[in-house]
Coordinates of C-alpha atoms in Angstrom, one line a residue:
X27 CA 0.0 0.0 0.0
X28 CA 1.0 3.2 -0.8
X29 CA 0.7 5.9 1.7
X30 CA -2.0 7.7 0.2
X31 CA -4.2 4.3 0.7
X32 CA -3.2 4.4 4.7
X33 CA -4.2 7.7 5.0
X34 CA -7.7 7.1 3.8
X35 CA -8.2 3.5 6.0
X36 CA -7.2 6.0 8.8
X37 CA -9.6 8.2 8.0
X38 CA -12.4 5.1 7.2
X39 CA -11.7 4.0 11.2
X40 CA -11.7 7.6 12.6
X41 CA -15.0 8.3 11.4
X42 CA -16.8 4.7 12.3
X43 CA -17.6 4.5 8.6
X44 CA -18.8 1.5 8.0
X45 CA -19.5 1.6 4.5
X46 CA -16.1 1.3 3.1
X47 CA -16.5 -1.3 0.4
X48 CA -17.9 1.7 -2.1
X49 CA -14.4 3.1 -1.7
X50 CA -12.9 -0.3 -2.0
X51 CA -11.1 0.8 -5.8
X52 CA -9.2 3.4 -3.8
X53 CA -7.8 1.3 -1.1
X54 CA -7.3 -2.1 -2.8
X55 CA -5.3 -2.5 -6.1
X56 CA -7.4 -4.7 -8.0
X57 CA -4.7 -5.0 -10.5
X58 CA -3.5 -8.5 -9.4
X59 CA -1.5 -11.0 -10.9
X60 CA -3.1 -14.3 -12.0
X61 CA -0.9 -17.2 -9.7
X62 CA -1.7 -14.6 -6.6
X63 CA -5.4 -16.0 -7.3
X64 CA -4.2 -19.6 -7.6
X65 CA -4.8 -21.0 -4.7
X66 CA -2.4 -23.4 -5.5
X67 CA 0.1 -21.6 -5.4
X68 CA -0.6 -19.9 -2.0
X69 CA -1.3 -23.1 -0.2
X70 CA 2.5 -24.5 -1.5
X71 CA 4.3 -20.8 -0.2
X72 CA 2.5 -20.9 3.1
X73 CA 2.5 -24.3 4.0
X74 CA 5.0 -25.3 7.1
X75 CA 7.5 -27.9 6.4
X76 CA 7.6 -30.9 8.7
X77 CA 8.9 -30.4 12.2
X78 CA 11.8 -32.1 12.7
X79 CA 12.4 -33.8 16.2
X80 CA 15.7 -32.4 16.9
X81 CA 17.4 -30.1 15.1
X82 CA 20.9 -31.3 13.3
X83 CA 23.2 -28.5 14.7
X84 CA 21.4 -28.5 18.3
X85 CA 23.6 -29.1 21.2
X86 CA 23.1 -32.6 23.4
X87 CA 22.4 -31.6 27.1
X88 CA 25.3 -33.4 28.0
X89 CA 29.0 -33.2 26.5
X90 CA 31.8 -35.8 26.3
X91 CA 34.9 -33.6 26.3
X92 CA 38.5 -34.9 27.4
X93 CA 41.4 -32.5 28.5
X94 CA 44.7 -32.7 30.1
X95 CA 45.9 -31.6 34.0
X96 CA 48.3 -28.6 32.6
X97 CA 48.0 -26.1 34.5
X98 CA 47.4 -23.0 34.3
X99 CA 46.1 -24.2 30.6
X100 CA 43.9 -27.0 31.9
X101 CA 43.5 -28.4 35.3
X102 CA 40.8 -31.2 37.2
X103 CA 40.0 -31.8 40.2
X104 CA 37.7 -34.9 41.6
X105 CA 34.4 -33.9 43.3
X106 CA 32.5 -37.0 45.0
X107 CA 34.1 -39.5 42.7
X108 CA 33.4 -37.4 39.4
X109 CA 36.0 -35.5 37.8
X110 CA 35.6 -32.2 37.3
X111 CA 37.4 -29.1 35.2
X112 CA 38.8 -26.4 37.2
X113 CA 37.6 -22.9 35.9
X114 CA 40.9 -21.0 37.0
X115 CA 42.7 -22.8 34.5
X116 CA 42.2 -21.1 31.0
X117 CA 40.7 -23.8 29.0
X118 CA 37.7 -24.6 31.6
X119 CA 37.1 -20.8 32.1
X120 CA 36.4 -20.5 28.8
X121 CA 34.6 -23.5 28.3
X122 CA 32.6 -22.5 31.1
X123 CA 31.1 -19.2 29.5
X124 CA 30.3 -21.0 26.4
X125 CA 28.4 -23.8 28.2
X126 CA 26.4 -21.5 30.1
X127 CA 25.8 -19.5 27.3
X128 CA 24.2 -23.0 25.1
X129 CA 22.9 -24.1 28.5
X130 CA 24.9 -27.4 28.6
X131 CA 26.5 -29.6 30.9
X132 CA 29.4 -31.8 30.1
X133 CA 31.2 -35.4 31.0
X134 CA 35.1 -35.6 30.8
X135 CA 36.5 -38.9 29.6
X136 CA 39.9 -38.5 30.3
X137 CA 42.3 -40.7 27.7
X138 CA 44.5 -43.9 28.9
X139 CA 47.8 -42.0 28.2
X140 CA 47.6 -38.5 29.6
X141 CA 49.5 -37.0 26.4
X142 CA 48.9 -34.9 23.0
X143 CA 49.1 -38.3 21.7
X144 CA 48.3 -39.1 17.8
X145 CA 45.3 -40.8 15.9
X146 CA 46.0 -43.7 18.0
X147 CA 47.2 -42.6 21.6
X148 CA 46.3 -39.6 24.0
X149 CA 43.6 -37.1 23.1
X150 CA 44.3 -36.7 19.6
X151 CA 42.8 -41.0 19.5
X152 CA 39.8 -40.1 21.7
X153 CA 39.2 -37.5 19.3
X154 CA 40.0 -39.2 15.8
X155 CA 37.5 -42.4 17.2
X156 CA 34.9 -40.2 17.7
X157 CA 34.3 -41.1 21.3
X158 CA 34.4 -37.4 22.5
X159 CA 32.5 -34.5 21.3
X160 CA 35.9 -31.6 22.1
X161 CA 38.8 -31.6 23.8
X162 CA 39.1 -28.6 26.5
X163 CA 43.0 -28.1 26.5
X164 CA 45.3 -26.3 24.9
X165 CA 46.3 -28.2 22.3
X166 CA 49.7 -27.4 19.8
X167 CA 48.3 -27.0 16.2
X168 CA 49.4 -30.3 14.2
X169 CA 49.1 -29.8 10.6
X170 CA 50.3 -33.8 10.4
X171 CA 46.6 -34.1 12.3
X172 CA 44.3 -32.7 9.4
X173 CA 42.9 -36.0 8.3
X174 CA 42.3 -36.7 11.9
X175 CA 40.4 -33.9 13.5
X176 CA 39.5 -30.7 13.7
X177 CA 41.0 -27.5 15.2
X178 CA 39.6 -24.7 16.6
X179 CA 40.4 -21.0 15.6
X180 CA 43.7 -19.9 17.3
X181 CA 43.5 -19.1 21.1
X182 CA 46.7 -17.8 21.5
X183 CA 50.7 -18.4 21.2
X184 CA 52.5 -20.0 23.8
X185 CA 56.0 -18.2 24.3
X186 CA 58.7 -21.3 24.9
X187 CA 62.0 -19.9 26.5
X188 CA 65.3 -20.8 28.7
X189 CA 65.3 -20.8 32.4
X190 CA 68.8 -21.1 34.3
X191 CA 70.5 -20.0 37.1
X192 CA 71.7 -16.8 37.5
X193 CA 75.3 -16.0 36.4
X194 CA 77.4 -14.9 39.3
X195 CA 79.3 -12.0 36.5
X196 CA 78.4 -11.1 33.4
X197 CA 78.8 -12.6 30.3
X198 CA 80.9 -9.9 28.9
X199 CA 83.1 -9.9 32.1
X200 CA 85.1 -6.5 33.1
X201 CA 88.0 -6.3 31.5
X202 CA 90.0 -3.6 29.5
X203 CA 89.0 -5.0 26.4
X204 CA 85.3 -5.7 27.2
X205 CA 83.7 -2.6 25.5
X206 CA 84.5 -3.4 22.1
X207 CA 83.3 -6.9 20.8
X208 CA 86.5 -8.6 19.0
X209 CA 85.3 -7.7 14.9
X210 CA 85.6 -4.5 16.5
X211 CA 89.0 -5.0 17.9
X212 CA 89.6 -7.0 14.4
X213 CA 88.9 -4.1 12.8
X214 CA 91.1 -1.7 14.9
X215 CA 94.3 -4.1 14.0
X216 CA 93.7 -3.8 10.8
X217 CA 93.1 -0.3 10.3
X218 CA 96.8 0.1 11.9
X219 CA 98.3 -2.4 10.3
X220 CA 96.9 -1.1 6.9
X221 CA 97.4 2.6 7.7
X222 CA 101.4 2.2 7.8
X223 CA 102.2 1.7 4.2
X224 CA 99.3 4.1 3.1
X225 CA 101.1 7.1 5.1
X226 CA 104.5 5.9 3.7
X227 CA 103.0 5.4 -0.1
X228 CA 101.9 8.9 0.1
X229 CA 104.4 10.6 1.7
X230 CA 106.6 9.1 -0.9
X231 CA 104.7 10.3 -3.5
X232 CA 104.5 13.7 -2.4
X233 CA 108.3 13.1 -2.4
X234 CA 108.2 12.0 -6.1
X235 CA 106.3 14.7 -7.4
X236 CA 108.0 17.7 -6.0
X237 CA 111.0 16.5 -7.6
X238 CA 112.7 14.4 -4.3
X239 CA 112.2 17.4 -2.1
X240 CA 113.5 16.2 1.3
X241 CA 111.1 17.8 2.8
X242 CA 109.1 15.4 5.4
X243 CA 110.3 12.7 4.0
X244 CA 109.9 10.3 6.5
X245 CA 110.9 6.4 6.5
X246 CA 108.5 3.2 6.9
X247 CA 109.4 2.9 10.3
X248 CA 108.7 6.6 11.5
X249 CA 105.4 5.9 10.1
X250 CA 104.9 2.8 12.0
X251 CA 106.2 4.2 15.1
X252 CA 103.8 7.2 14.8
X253 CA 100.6 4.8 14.0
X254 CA 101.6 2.8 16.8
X255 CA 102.5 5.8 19.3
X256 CA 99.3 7.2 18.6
X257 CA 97.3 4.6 19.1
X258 CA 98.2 4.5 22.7
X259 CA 97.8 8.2 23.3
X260 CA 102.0 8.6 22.9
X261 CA 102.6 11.6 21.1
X262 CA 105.5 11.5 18.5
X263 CA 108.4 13.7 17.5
X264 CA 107.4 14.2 13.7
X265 CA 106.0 17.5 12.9
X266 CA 104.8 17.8 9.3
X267 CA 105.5 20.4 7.3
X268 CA 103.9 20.1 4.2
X269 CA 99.8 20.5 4.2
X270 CA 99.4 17.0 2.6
X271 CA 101.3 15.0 5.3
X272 CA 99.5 17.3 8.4
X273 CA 96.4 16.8 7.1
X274 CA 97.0 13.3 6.8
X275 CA 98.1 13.2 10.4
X276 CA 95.7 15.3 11.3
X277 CA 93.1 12.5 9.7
X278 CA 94.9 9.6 11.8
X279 CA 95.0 11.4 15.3
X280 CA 91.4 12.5 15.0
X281 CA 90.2 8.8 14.3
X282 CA 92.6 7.5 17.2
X283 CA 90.8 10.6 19.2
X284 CA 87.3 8.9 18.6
X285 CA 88.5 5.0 19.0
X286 CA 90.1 6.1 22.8
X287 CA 86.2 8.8 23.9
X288 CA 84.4 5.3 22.8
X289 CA 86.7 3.1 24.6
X290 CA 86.6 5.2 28.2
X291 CA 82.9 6.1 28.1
X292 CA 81.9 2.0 27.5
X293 CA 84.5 1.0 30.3
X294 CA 83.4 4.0 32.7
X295 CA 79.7 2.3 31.6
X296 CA 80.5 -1.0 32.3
X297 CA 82.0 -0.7 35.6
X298 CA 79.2 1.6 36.6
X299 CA 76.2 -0.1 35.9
X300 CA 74.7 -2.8 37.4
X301 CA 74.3 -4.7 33.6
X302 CA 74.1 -8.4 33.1
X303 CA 74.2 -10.2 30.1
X304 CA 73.7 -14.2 29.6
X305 CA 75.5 -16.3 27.9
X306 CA 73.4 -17.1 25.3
X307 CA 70.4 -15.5 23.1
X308 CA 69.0 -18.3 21.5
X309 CA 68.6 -22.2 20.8
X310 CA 71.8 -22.3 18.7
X311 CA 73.8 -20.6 21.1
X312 CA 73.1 -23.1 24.2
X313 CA 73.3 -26.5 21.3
X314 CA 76.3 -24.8 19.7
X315 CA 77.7 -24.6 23.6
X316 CA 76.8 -28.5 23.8
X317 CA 75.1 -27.2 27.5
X318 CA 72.8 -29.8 29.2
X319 CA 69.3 -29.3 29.3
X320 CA 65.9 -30.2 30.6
X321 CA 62.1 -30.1 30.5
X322 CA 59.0 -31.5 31.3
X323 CA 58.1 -35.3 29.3
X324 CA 54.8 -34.6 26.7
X325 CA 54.8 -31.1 27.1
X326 CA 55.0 -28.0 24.5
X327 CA 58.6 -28.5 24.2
X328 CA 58.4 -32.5 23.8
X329 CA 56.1 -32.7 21.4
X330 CA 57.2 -30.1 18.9
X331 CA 60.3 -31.5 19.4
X332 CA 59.4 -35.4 18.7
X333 CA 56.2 -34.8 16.5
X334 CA 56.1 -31.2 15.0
X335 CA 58.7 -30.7 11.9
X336 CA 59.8 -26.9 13.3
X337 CA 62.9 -25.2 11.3
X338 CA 63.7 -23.0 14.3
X339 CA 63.9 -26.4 16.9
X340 CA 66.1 -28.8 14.3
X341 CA 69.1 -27.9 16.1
X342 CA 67.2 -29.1 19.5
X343 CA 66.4 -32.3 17.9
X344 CA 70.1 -32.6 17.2
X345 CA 71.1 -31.8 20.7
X346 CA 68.5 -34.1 21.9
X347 CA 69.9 -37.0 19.6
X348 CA 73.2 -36.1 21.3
X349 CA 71.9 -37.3 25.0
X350 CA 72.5 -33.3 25.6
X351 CA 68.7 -32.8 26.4
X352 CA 66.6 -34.8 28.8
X353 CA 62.8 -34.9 29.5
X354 CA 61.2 -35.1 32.9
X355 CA 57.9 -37.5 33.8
X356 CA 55.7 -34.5 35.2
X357 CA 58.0 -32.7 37.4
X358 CA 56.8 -29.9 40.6
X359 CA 58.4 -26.7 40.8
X360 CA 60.8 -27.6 43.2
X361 CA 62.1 -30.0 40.9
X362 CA 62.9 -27.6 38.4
X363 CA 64.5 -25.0 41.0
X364 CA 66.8 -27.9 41.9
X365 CA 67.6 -28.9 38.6
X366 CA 68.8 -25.2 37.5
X367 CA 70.5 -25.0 41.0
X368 CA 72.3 -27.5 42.0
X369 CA 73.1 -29.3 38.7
X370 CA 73.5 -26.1 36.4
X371 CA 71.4 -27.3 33.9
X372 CA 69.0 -24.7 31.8
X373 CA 65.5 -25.8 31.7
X374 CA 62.6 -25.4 28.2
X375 CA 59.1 -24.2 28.7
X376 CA 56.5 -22.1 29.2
X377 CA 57.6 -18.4 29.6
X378 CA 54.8 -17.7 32.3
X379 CA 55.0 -20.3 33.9
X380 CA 59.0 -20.0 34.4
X381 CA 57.6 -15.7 35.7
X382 CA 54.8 -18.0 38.3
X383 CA 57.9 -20.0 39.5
X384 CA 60.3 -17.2 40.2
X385 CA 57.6 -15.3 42.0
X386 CA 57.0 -17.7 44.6
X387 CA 60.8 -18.9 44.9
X388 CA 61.5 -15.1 45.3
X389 CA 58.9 -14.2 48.2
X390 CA 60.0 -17.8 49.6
X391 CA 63.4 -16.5 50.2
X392 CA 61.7 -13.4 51.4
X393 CA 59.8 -14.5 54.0
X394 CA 63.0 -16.7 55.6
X395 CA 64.7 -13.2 55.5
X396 CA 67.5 -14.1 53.1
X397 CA 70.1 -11.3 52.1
X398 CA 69.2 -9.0 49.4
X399 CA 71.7 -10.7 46.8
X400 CA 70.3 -14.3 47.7
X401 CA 66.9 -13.9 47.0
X402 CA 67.2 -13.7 42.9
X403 CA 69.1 -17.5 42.6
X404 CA 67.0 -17.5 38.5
X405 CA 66.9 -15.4 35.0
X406 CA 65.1 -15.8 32.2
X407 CA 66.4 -15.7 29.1
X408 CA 64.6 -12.7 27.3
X409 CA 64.8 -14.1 23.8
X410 CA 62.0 -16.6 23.0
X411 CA 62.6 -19.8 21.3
X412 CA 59.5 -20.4 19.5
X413 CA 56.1 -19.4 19.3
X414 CA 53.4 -22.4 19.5
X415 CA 50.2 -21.6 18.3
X416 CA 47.3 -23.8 20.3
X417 CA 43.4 -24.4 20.0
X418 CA 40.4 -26.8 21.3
X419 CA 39.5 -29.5 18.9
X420 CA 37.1 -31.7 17.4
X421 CA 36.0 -34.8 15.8
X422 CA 36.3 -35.3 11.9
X423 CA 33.2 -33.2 10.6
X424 CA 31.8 -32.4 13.9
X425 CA 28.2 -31.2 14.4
X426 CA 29.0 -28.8 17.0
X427 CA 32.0 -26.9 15.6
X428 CA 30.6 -24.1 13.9
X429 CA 29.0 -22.6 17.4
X430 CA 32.0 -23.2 19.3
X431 CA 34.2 -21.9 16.9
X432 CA 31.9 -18.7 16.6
X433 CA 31.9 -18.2 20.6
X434 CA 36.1 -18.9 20.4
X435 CA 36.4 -16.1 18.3
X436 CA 34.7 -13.8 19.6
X437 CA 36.1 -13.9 22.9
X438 CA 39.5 -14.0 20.9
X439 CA 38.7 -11.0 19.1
X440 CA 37.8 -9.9 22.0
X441 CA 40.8 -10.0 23.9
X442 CA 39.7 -12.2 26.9
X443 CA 41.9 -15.1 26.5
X444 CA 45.2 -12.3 26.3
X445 CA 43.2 -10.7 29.8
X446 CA 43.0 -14.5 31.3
X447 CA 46.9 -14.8 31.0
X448 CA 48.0 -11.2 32.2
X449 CA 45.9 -12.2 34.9
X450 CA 47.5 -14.7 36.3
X451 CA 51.2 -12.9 35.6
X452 CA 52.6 -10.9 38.1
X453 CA 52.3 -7.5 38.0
X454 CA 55.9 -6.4 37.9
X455 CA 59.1 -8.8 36.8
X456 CA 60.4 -10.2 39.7
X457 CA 64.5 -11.0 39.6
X458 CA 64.3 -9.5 35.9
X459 CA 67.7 -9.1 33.7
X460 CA 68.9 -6.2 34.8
X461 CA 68.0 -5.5 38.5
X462 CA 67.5 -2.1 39.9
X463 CA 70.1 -0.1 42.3
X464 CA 68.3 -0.5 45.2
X465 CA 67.6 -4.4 44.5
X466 CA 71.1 -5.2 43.3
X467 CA 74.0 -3.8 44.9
X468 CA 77.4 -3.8 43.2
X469 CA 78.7 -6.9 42.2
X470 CA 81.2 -7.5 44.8
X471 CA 83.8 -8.8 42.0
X472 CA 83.4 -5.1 40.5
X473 CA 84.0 -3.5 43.8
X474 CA 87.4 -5.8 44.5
X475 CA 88.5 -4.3 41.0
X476 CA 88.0 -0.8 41.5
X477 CA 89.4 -0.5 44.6
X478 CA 92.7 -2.3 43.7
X479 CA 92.8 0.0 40.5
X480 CA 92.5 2.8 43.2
X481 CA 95.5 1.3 45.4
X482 CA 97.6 1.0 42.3
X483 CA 97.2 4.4 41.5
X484 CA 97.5 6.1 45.1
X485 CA 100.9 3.3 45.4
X486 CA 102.3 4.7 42.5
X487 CA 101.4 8.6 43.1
X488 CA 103.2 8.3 46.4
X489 CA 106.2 6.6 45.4
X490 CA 106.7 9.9 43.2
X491 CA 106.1 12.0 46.3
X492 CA 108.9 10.0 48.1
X493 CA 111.3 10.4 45.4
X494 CA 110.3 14.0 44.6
X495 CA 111.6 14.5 48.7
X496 CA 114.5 12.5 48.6
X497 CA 115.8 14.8 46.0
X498 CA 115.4 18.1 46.8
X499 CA 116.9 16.8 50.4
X500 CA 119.7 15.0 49.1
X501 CA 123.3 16.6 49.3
X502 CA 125.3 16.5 46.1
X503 CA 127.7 13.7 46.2
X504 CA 130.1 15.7 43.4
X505 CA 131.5 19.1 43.8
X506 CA 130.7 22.2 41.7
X507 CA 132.6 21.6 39.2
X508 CA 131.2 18.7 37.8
X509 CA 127.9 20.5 36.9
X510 CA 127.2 22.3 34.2
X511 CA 124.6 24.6 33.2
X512 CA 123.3 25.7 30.0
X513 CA 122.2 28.7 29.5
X514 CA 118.9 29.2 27.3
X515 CA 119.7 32.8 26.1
X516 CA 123.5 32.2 24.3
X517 CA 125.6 35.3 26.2
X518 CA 126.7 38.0 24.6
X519 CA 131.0 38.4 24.8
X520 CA 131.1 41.4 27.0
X521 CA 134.3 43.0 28.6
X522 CA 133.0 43.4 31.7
X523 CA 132.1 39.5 31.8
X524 CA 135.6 38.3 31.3
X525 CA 136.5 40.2 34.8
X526 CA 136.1 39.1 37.7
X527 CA 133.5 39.6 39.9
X528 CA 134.6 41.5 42.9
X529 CA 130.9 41.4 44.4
X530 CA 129.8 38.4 46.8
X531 CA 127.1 36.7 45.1
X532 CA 124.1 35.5 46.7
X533 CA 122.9 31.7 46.2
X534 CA 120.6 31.8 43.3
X535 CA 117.7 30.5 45.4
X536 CA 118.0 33.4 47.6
X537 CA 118.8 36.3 44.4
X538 CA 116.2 38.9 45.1
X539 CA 116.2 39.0 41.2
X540 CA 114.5 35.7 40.8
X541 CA 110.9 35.9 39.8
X542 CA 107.9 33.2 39.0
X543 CA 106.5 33.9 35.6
X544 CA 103.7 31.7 34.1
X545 CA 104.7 31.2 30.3
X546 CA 101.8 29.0 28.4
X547 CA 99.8 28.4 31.3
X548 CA 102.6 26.4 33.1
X549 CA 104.5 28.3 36.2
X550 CA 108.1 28.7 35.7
X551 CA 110.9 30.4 38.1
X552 CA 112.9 33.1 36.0
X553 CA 116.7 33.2 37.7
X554 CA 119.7 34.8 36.7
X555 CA 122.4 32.3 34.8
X556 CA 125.8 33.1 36.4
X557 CA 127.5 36.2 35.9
X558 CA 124.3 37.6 34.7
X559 CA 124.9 36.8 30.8
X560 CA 121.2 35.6 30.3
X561 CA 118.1 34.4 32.3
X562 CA 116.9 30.9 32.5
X563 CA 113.6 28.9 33.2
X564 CA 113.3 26.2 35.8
X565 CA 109.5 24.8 35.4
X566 CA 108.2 24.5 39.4
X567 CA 105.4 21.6 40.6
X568 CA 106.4 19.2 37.9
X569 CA 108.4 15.8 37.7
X570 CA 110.8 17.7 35.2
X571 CA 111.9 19.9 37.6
X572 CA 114.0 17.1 39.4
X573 CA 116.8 16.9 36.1
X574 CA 117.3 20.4 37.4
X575 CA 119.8 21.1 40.2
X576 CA 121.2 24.2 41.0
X577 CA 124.4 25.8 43.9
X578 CA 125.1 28.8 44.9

């Protein structure tokens, strides 16, 4: 109907006319088609189809699912003889929402053989026979298990990483070569050992072209010894003259300048900051290191391992072959500290669980009032080994996996299942990598170091002070005679000089003519050379001034 047509039926009612039919032509189109008079055809569009009994997609009021005891991923617990999923585990909370939500109740059938298993053994048979409905755990995605059963959308990524005791020093250690890596050093050698015959080839060419000019023209050895004096911060005695060979000092000394500020500031760094660094950063490093290690029998790490063809864990496999890995029949946390303790071994697994377990062994040591340095025995390796992607799963062609899956990702999209494991995190890292100043005092190692490098130093700064006073009070064992003094101004042949002096002269240190004059910003005492035929300069407060020795 059009909305002229409504407005006159509203006006038909409004008025109690009752005598409508006259106007029928205005309100009814009798324009019809012929099949909307068959009656045929109405009574085959508006007839209801059978009712079915049950609906093929519906839901039974009771599930068969089978899970695994992994907690926090899955865990059971038995109530009056029944077992029973717990919902603080991630896999049951989530199942738990999605059975309310359906209004269902399940059954768990747990399998013989308490593993992933395969389409004979563990859940992955239970599943491929068809004699559950789901499986509740976190299972690792199989693509060898397509023809088998059916996986859920991804839940999430399980983060696999190293667990091991933590290092008494770091990996990088604390010594003088420790800020530079050894390419770097690599490099350093070589840059000296190449710059030699380049400063020799073009000072020799200079030579060449200016027509053998003698000028600056240094040997092969000079240049060595200049490369090599510079290096350690030496000095040399050449002094170009020519712009080509300054500027190619110049070039040299500014590089060395660089090399030496990068050096100090990283060593200053080092001994400064509280900074550790492992060992190793990845799978290759600790196979490559043939280091013994451990983990927990038909777990993430087990499975992928054995079953799952994974390019980033081939070099475990190998290590494994090697009798350098070993896996443990469903060990408890304790186990695991003791392991990494007291046999030194690193341990494979779940990265939140290995945060869970240094949490408690951390508050542990707290509570029995442990010193500060004690209570941090664990690290985590920061680097993660490999990424397992996980999901529920299903029977061959299962009825009831196009609900579930709807529900799953939804409440992935949604972020719950990334909320469910923050959750049970900690809120801040406890014993992380690098511990804070007020957590980790100096390493005690670092302290040792420093103060014997300050002992050196104040040794060898007072040995100077004890020579310096020896010789000013030591007598001269010669006479007069047998010093000499040079004069720095040459004298000028006077008359009056060759005649003797019929005036008693004072000892120079008490001339009233001697005078302290600062010349380039070092302090110098200006006396009178004898017979007063030129001055001379004695520097004062420096180690030089012991050469010089002066009578009356």
């Amino acid at each position: 109907m059009t909305g002229f047509d409504l407005m006159l039926m509203g006006i038909c009612i409004i008025s109690n006319t009752t005598n409508c039919d006259r106007n029928r032509s205005l309100l009814i189109d009798e324009k019809r088609y012929d099949w909307e008079n068959d009656m045929k055809v109405v009574d085959l569009s508006t007839a209801t189809q059978k009712p079915k009994s049950k609906d093929e997609n519906s839901l039974p009021e009771v599930m068969k699912i089978t899970t695994l005891d992994m907690s926090p991923y899955s865990s059971i617990y038995e109530l009056n003889g029944k077992t029973m999923g717990n919902v603080t585990s991630y896999a049951f909370y989530i199942f738990d929402l999605i059975s309310k939500k359906f209004n269902i109740t399940y059954e768990i059938v747990m399998p013989d053989q308490e593993i992933f298993g395969d389409n004979k053994t563990g859940v992955i048979g239970l599943l491929h026979e068809k004699k559950v409905d789901m499986a509740v755990a976190f299972l690792p995605i199989n693509p060898h298990m397509y023809p088998y059963v059916s996986y859920s959308p991804m839940l999430t990524q399980i983060e696999l990483k190293a667990m091991m005791k933590r290092p008494d020093i770091s990996a990088i250690g604390y010594r003088l070569f420790t800020p530079f890596t050894k390419q770097v050093w690599i490099l350093i050698i070589i840059a000296v050992i190449i710059s030699v015959p380049i400063f020799f080839g073009i000072i020799f060419l200079r030579s060449y072209l200016w027509k053998h000019s003698n000028t600056d023209n240094y040997t092969f050895l000079q240049c060595a010894w200049f490369t090599y004096g510079s290096i350690l911060k030496q000095g040399s005695t050449i002094n170009p003259k020519t712009d080509s060979n300054r500027v190619l000092f110049a070039s040299w000394w500014i590089f060395v300048t660089i090399i030496t500020i990068i050096h100090a500031a990283n060593l200053t760094a080092f001994f400064c900051i509280p900074k550790l660094t492992l060992s190793y950063h990845s799978i290759t490093d600790i196979v490559n290191d043939n280091r013994e290690w451990s983990s927990t029998s038909e777990h993430y790490i087990d499975y992928a391992v054995k079953q799952l063809e994974i390019k980033e864990l081939e070099n475990l496999k190998t290590s494994f072959e090697n009798n350098n890995g070993r896996f443990i029949n469903k060990p408890s946390d304790e186990e695991i500290l003791k392991i990494m303790y007291e046999d030194g071994k690193i341990y494979l697994g779940d990265g939140n669980h290995f945060q869970q377990m240094i949490k408690k062994d951390y508050l542990k040591n707290v509570r029995e009032q442990k010193p500060q340095n004690e209570r941090c025995k664990y690290v985590i390796m920061p680097e993660i080994i490999y990424k397992q992607p996980v999901a529920f799963a299903y029977p061959k062609d299962s009825l009831y996996q196009e609900k579930f899956d709807k529900q799953l990702r939804n409440l992935v999209e949604f972020g719950i299942i990334k909320h469910l494991e923050q959750r049970k995190l900690p809120l801040v890292p406890y014993c992380p990598l690098k511990l804070n100043e007020n957590v980790s005092r100096r390493n005690n190692r670092k302290a040792a170091l420093t103060r014997k490098n300050k002992i050196k130093r104040t040794r060898v700064s007072s040995n100077f002070k004890i020579c310096k006073s020896r010789g000013k009070n030591r007598k001269p064992a010669f006479t007069r005679n047998l010093t000499r003094i040079l004069p720095f101004v040459y004298p000028i042949n006077n008359y009056f000089d060759s005649q003797p002096s019929t005036s008693n002269q004072s000892p120079t240190r008490q001339s009233v003519m001697n005078k302290k004059i600062i010349y380039n910003g070092r302090e110098y005492l200006e006396i009178d050379t004898p017979r007063r035929t030129g001055k001379r300069l004695i520097p004062t407060r420096s180690l030089s001034a012991l050469l010089f020795q002066y009578y009356p």
